[in-house]
XYZ file of C-alpha atoms in Angstrom:
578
model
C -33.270 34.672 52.724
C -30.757 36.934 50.977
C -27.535 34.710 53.414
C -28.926 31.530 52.266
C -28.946 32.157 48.560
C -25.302 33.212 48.898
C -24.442 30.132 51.281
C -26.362 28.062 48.396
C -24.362 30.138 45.835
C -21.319 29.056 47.274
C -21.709 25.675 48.148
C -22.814 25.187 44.357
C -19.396 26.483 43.379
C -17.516 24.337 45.844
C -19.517 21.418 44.465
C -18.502 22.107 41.219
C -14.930 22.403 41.958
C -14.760 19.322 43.898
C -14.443 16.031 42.641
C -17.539 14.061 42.132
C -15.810 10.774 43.058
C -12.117 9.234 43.401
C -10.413 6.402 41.409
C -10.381 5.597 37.766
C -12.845 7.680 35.873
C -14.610 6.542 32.967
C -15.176 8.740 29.545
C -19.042 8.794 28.805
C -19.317 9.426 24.645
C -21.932 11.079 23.019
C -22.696 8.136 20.944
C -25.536 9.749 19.106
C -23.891 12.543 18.788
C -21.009 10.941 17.065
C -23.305 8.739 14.611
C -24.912 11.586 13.626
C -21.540 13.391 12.623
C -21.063 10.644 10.063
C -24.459 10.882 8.453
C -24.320 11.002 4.441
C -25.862 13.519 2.800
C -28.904 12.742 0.307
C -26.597 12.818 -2.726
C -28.508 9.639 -3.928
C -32.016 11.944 -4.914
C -30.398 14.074 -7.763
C -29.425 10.653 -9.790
C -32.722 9.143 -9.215
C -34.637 11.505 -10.601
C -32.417 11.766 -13.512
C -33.578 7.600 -13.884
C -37.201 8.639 -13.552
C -37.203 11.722 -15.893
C -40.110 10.578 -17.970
C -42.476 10.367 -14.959
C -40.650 13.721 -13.214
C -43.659 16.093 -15.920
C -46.544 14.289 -13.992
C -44.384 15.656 -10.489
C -46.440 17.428 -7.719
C -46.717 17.533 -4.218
C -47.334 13.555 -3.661
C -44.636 12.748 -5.847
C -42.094 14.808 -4.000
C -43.655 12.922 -0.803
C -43.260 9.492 -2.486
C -39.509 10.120 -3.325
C -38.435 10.926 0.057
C -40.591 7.838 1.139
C -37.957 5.602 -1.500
C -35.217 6.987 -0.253
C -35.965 6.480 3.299
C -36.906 2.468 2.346
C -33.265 2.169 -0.213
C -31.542 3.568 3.204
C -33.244 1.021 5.082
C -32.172 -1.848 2.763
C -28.594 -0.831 1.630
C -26.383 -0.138 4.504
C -26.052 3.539 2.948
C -26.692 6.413 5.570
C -23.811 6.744 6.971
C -20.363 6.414 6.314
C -16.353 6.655 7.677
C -13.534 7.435 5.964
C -9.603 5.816 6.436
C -6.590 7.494 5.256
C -3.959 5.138 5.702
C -2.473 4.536 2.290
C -0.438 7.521 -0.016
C -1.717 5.772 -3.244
C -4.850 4.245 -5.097
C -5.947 1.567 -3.368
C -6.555 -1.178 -5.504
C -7.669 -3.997 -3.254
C -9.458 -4.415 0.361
C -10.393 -7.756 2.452
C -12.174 -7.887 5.709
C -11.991 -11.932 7.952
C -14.924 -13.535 7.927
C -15.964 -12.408 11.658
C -15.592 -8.770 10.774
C -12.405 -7.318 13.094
C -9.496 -7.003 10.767
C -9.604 -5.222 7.811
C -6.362 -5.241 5.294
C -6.286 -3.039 2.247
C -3.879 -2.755 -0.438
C -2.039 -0.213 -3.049
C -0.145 1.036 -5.508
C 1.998 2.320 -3.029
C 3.431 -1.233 -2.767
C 1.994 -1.706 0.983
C -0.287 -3.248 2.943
C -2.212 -1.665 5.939
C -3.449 -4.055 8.535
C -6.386 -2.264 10.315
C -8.251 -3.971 13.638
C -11.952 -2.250 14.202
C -11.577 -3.137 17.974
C -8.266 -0.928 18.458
C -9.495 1.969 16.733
C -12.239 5.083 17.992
C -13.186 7.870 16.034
C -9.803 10.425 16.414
C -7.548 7.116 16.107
C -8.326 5.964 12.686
C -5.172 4.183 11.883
C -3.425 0.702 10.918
C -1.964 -1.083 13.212
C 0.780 -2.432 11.013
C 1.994 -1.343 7.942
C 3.773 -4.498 5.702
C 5.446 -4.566 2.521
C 5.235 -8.117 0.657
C 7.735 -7.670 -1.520
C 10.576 -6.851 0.337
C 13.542 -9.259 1.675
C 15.328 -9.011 5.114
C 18.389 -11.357 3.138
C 19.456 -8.880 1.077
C 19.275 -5.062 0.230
C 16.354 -5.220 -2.504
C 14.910 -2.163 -3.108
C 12.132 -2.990 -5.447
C 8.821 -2.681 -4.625
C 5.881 -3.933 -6.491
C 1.739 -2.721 -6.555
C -0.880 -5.554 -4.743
C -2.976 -6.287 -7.166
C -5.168 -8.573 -4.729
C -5.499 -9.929 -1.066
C -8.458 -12.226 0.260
C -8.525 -13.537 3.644
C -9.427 -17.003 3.516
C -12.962 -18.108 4.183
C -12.597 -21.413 6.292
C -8.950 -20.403 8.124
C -9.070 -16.366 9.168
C -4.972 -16.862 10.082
C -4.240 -17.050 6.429
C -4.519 -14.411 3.850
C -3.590 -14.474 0.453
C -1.826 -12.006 -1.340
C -1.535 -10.853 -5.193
C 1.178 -8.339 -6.297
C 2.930 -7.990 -9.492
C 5.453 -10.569 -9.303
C 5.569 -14.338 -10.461
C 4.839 -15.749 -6.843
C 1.921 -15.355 -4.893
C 2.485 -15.255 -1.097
C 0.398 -16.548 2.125
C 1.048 -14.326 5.351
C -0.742 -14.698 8.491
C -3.482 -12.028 9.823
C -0.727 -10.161 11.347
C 1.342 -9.733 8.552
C 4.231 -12.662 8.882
C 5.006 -14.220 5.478
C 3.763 -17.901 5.973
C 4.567 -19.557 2.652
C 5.758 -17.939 -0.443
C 4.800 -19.981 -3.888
C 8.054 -20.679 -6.362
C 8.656 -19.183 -9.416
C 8.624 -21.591 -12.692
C 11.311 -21.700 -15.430
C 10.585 -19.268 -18.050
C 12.726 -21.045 -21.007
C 10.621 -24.057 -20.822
C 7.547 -23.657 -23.593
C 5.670 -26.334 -22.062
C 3.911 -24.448 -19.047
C 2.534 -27.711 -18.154
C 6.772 -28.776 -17.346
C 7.207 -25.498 -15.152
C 7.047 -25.822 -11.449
C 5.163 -22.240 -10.755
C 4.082 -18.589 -13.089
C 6.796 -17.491 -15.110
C 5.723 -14.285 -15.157
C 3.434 -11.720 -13.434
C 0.382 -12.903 -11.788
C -3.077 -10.568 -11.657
C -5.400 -12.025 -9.117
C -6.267 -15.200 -7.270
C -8.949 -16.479 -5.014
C -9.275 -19.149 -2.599
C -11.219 -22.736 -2.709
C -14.816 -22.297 -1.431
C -14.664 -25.495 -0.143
C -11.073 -26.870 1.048
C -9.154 -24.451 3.267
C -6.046 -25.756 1.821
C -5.836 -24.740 -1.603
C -5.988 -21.391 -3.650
C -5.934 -20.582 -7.553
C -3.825 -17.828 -8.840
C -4.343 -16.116 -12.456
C -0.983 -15.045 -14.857
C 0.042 -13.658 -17.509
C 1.867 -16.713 -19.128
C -1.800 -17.999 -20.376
C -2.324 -20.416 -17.188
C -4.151 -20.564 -14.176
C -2.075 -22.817 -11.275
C -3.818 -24.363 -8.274
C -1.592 -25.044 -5.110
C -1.712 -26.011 -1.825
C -0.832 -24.053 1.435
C 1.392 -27.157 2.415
C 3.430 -27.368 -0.948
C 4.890 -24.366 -1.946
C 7.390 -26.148 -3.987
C 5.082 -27.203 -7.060
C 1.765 -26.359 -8.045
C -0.926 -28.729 -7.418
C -2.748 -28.319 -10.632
C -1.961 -25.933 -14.236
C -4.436 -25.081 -15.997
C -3.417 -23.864 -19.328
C -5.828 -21.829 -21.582
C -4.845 -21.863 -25.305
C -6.308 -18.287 -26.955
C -7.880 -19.001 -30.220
C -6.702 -15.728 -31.761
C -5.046 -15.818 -34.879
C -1.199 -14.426 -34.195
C -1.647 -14.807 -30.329
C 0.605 -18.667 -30.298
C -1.632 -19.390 -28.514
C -1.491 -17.709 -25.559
C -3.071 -14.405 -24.032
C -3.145 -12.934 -20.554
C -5.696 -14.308 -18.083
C -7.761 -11.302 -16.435
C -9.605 -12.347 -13.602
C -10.813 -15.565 -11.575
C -14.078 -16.602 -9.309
C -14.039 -20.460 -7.889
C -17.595 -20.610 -6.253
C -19.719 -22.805 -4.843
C -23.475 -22.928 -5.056
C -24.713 -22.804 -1.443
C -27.289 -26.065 -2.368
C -24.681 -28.269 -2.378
C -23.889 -28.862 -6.330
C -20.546 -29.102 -7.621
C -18.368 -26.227 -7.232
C -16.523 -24.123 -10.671
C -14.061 -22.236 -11.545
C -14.701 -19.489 -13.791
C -11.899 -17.111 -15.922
C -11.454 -14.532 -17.972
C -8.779 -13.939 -20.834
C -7.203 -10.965 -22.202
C -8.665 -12.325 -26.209
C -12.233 -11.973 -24.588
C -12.783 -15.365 -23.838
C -14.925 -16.587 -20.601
C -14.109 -19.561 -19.768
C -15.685 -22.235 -17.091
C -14.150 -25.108 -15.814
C -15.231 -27.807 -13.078
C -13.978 -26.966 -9.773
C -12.667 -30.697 -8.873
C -10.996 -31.207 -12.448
C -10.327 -32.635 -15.028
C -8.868 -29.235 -16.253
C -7.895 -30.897 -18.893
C -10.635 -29.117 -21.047
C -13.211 -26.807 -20.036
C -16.363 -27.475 -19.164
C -17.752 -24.513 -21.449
C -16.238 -21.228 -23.008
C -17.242 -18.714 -25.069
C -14.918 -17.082 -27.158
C -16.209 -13.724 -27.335
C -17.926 -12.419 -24.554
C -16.181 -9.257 -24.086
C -13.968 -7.252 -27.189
C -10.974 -8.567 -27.532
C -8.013 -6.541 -26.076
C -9.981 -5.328 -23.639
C -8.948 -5.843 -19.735
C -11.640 -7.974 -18.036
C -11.428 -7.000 -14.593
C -14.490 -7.740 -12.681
C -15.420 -11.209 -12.005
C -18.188 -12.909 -9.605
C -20.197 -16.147 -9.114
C -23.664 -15.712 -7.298
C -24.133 -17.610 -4.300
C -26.499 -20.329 -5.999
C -23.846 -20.748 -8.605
C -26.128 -20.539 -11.481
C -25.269 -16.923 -12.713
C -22.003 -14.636 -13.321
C -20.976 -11.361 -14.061
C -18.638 -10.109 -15.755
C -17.403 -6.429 -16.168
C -15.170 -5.504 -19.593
C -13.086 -2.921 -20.539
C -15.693 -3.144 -23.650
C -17.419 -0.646 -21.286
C -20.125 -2.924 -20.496
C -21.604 -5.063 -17.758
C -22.612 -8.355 -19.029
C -24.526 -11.242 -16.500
C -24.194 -14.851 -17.980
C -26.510 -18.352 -16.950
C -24.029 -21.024 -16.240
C -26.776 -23.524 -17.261
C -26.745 -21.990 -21.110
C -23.774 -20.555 -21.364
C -23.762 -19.183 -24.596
C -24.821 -15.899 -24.829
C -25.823 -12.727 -22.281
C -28.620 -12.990 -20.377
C -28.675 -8.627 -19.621
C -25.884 -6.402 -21.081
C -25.923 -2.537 -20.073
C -23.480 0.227 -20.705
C -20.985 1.083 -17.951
C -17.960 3.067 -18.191
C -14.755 1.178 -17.452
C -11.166 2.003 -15.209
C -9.588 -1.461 -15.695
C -7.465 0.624 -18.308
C -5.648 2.631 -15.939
C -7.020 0.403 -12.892
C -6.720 -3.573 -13.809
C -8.392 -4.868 -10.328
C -11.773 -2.660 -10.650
C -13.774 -5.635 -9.341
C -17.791 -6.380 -9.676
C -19.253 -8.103 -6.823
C -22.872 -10.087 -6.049
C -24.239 -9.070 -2.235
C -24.000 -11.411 0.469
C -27.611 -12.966 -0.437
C -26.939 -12.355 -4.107
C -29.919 -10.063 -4.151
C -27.918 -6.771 -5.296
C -24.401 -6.426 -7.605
C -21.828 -3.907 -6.594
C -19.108 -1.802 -8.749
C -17.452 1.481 -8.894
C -17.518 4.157 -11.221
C -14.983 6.314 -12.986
C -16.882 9.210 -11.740
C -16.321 8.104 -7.804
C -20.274 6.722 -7.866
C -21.434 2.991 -6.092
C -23.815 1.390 -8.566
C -25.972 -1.205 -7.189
C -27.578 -3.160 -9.721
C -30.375 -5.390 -9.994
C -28.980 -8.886 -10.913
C -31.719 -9.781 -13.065
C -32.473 -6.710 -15.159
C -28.776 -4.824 -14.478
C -30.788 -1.886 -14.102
C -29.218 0.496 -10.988
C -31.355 0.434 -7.973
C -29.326 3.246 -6.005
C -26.563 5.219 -7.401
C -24.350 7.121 -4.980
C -21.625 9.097 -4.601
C -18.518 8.322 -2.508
C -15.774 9.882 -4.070
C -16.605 12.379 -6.589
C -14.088 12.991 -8.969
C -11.525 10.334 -8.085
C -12.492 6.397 -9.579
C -14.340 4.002 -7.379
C -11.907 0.835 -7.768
C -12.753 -1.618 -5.396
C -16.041 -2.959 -3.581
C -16.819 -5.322 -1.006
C -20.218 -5.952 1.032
C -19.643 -7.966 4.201
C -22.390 -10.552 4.736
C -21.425 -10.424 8.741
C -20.902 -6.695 9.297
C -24.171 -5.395 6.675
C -22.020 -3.003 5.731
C -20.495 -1.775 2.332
C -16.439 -0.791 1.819
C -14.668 0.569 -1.140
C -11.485 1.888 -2.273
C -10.536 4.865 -4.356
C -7.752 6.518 -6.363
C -7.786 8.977 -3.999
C -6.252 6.638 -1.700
C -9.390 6.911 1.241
C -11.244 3.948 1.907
C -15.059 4.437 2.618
C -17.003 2.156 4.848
C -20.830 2.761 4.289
C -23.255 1.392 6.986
C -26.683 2.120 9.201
C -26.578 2.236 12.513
C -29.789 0.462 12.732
C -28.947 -2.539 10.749
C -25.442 -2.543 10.833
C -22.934 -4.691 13.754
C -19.828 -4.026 14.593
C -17.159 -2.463 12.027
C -17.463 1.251 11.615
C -20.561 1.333 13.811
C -18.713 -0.013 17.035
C -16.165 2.561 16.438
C -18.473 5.445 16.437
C -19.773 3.738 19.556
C -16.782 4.415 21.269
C -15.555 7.377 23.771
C -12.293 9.225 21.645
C -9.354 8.389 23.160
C -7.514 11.431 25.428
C -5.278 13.648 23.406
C -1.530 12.246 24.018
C 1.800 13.902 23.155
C 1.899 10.761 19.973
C -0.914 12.186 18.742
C 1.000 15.053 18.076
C 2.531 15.028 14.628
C 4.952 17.446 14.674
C 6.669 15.569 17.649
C 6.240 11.802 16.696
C 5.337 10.078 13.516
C 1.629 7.846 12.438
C 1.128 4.535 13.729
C 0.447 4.020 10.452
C 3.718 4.738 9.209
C 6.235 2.853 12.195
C 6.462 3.292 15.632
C 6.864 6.523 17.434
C 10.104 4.767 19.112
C 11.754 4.668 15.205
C 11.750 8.212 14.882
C 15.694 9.279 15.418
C 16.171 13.294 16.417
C 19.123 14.823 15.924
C 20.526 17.644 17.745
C 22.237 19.710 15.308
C 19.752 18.049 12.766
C 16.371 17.760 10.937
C 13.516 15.681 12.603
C 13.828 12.769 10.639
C 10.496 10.037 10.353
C 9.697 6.342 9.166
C 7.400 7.167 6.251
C 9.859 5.888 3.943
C 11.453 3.310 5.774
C 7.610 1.704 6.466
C 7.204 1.601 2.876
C 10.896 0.449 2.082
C 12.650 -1.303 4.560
C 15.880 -1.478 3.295
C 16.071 2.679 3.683
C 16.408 4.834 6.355
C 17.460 3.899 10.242
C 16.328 1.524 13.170
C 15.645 2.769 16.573
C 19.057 1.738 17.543
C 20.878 4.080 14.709
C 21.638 1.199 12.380
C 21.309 1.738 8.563
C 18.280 -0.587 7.508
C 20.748 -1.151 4.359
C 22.726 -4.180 4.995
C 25.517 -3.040 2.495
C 26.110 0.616 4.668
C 28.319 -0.030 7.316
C 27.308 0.596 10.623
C 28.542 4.686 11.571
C 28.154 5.540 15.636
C 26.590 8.614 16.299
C 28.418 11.263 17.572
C 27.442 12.242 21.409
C 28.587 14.860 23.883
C 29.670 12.174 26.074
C 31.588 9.778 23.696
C 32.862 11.638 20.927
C 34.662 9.499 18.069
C 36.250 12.642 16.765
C 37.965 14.729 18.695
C 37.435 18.653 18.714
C 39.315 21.795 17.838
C 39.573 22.936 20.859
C 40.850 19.552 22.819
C 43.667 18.880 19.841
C 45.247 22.196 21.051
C 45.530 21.839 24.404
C 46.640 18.014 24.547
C 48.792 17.185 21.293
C 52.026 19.135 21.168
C 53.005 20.535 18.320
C 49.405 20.452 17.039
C 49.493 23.710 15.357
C 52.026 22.635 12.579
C 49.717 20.754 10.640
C 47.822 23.927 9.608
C 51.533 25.860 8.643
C 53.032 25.424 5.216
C 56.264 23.488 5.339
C 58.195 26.468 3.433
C 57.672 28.874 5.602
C 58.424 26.942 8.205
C 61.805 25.963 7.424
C 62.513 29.576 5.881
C 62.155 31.205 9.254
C 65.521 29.376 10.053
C 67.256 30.246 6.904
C 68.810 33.312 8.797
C 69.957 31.575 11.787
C 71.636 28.790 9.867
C 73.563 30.941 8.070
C 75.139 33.125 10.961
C 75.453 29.598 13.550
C 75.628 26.895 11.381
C 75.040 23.979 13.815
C 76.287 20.612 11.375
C 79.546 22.873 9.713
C 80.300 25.023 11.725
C 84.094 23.100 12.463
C 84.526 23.861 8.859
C 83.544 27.755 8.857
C 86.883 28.942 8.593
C 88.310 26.570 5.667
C 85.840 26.227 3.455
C 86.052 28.746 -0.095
C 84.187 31.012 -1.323
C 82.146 30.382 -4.227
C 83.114 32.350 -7.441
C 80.926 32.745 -9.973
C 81.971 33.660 -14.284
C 80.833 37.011 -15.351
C 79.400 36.781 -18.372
C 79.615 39.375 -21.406
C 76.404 41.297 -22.412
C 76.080 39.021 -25.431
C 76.287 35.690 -23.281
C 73.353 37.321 -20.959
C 70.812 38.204 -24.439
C 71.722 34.635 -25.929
C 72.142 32.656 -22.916
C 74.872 29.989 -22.264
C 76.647 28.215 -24.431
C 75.071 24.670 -25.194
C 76.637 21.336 -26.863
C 76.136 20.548 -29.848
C 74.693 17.059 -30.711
C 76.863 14.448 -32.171
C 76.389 13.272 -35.367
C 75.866 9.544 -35.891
């Protein structure tokens, strides 16, 4: 019995060591394993007990019970359990789109880039963009100015087309993979009449598409107008829509803040909604006239104050607006004249002018940031917060976005991360088909040290110098026009092109090879003087040029001059007198 344990020992070891089967072998992933990595922690309970302190004296055992029971159904309904984080940009990020099928996500930032994501290319140890793209900058000519995105939307009713806010006069339309499709013109900023001018004269600060016609976008300014064009005319602006501030001293003009064209989902007639830097809200009909609006009320937020959230629900009969009044105001389109619910909430559009407001999918929940790095989601009828969480503690919640397709919830920070918040239960695709994958093998690119970020170029653009420092893209993805290609080139157009110096074809010559195969070589390091000086001797014993007249020439005699000569010195002319 003893001989066939051992043979059994042994057999179990050679089993082990063999191969259980030849060929391609898949990677199995702990998929629960991995979901369960991402799990939140309950840092929801603290704050909503703080909402409930007046019933907290009656607290006992079934209360305790009933709390965890809430959070368990708020989980349930807001996509909230579990979450994944993206470091990809090196500033705030201000601004964050995802296509209406859910499997590219773009986000923008301060850091004057965009970072084109794709939730089928990544698993949990590659979390990375894909593409890294910087709308500002020109291939013609060696600009070196970059500018913040203030905004980027995919288009609802064509995914290949995504627009694109940063702080420059003209709005651009690139394609889902980052190629500039159409870039807007600039109007004439000596012309008063911004009716007469052709595009913005000056910066622009959001924009949104048409819910309804693929073809045509609105974009918001800071010359006082609001310009509708079309994907197909990038010359000239379709339609202006100039907003004349009632504020005495302003000239009539004031900033506009933020924009919202929706459409109720019944059918009615679509509008476009905007906000002005003199506190004005302003509605107009989203098929024109814009010749006047359709309602406005003068002061629904302090004036001076940056309005930066703006939202239409999806029945089109309410919007919200968020001031930097500090406060959270929701307004009836149907009697538009004062609040319907006004509540207190501290406000970043200060320091960050994009911090958007946004309804849910359904319209049954509204969504913001914090400046304390907390998700608020309100109830749209009272304002009141229903769950209050924290993403980012310490560092401002900017931006907010709930996508209807993927159930789940993303937001940007200053601290450059974005968070994508979902359940694995009721969320589809997005974060939760990433955690759903096997992580890829370990690869010598994964390796920092040896080869830079997808997220920052190519590993092919990194250029290693032998007697050199390990030089990467980082700045050349975020400025183009610095740095080198993979071929040695200067990205800078106006630097001429230098060849690197190799072992095998060396532009400059060596030491060493000089020596041996110029003659003479050595006399460019000597000093002339003492060069000729070692021949002074020699000349004067064998003249070579005079030596026929050796014998004939005289001798040179010198005057001896007195003591007194030698203390004054010689004799000089005197000047003639005129």
């Amino acid at each position: 019995m003893e001989n066939e344990d051992a043979l059994i020992d042994e057999d179990e070891a050679l089993r082990q060591y063999l191969p259980g089967g030849f060929g391609k072998q898949t990677q199995e992933a702990n998929v629960a394993a991995q979901i369960q990595k991402t799990k939140r922690s309950d840092t929801t309970e603290p704050l909503r007990i703080e909402q409930k302190g007046s019933d907290s004296e009656k607290g006992n055992g079934d209360d305790a019970s009933d709390s965890e029971d809430d959070s368990d159904d708020q989980n349930d309904e807001f996509p909230t359990s579990h979450e994944l984080v993206l470091k990809t940009h090196e500033r705030a990020i201000t601004t964050l789109t995802v296509d209406p099928s859910g499997s590219r996500l773009i986000t923008g930032s301060t850091d004057c880039t965009l970072k084109l994501h794709d939730f089928a290319s990544m698993t949990p140890n590659t979390l990375r963009a894909f593409k890294s793209v910087d709308p500002t900058a020109t291939k013609t000519s060696a600009n070196s100015e970059t500018h913040p995105v203030y905004h980027v939307e995919f288009n609802p009713l064509s995914p290949s087309q995504v627009l694109v806010i940063c702080a420059t006069p003209k709005a651009k339309i690139l394609s889902r993979d980052g190629d500039t499709l159409v870039e807007f013109n600039k109007g004439d900023m000596y012309l008063r009449d911004m009716h007469n001018t052709k595009g913005h004269v000056s910066e622009l600060t959001t924009g949104t598409w048409h819910p309804t016609d693929k073809n045509l976008c609105v974009t918001a300014g800071t010359d006082s107008t609001l310009r509708i064009w079309d994907v197909n005319m990038k010359c000239c602006q379709k339609d202006v829509i100039v907003h004349k501030s009632r504020v005495a001293g302003s000239a009539g003009r004031t900033r506009m803040t933020a924009v919202a064209w929706g459409s109720p989902a019944q059918g009615g007639p679509n509008m476009l909604v905007g906000a002005g830097l003199d506190g004005s809200l302003v509605i107009w009909s989203g098929e024109g006239p814009y010749t006047r609006p359709a309602a406005e009320i003068r002061e629904a937020h302090k004036r001076d104050t940056w309005t930066s959230g703006l939202d239409i629900s999806a029945d089109g009969r309410t919007v919200v607006t968020r001031g930097g009044d500090d406060i959270i105001k929701l307004w009836d389109t149907r009697k538009f004249k004062q609040a319907v619910s006004t509540v207190e909430h501290l406000s970043t559009s200060s320091q960050y002018p994009t911090s958007n407001i946004r309804f849910s999918p359904n319209s049954s929940s509204i969504l913001t940031g914090s400046q304390t790095g907390h998700l608020h989601i309100l109830n749209p009828a009272t304002l009141r917060p229903e769950l209050v969480t924290a993403v980012t503690p310490g560092s401002p919640l900017i931006t907010v976005l709930w996508h209807e397709r993927l159930n789940q919830i993303l937001t940007g920070s200053a601290n450059a991360s974005t968070h994508i918040l979902y359940n694995p239960s009721a969320s589809t695709r997005g974060a939760a088909m990433i955690m759903s994958k096997a992580p890829k093998r370990r690869h010598i690119d994964d390796d920092a040290s040896l080869t830079t970020d997808l997220s920052q170029g190519l590993s092919g653009d990194s250029i290693i110098n032998p007697n050199g420092l390990l030089s990467t893209t980082a700045d050349s993805s975020r400025h183009p026009t610095t740095g080198l290609t993979a071929s040695g080139k200067s990205r800078d157009p106006r630097r001429p092109h230098i060849p690197m110096t190799t072992p095998f074809a060396k532009s400059q010559p060596d030491a060493a090879h000089v020596r041996e195969n110029i003659p003479l070589s050595s006399m460019r390091d000597e000093d002339p003087r003492e060069a000729l000086l070692r021949y002074a001797e020699k000349a004067e014993k064998d003249p070579m040029f005079t030596n026929a007249w050796k014998v004939t020439q005289p001798k040179t005699i010198y005057a001896e001059l007195s003591e007194e000569e030698e203390e004054d010195g010689p004799d000089k002319k005197k000047a003639r007198r005129g």
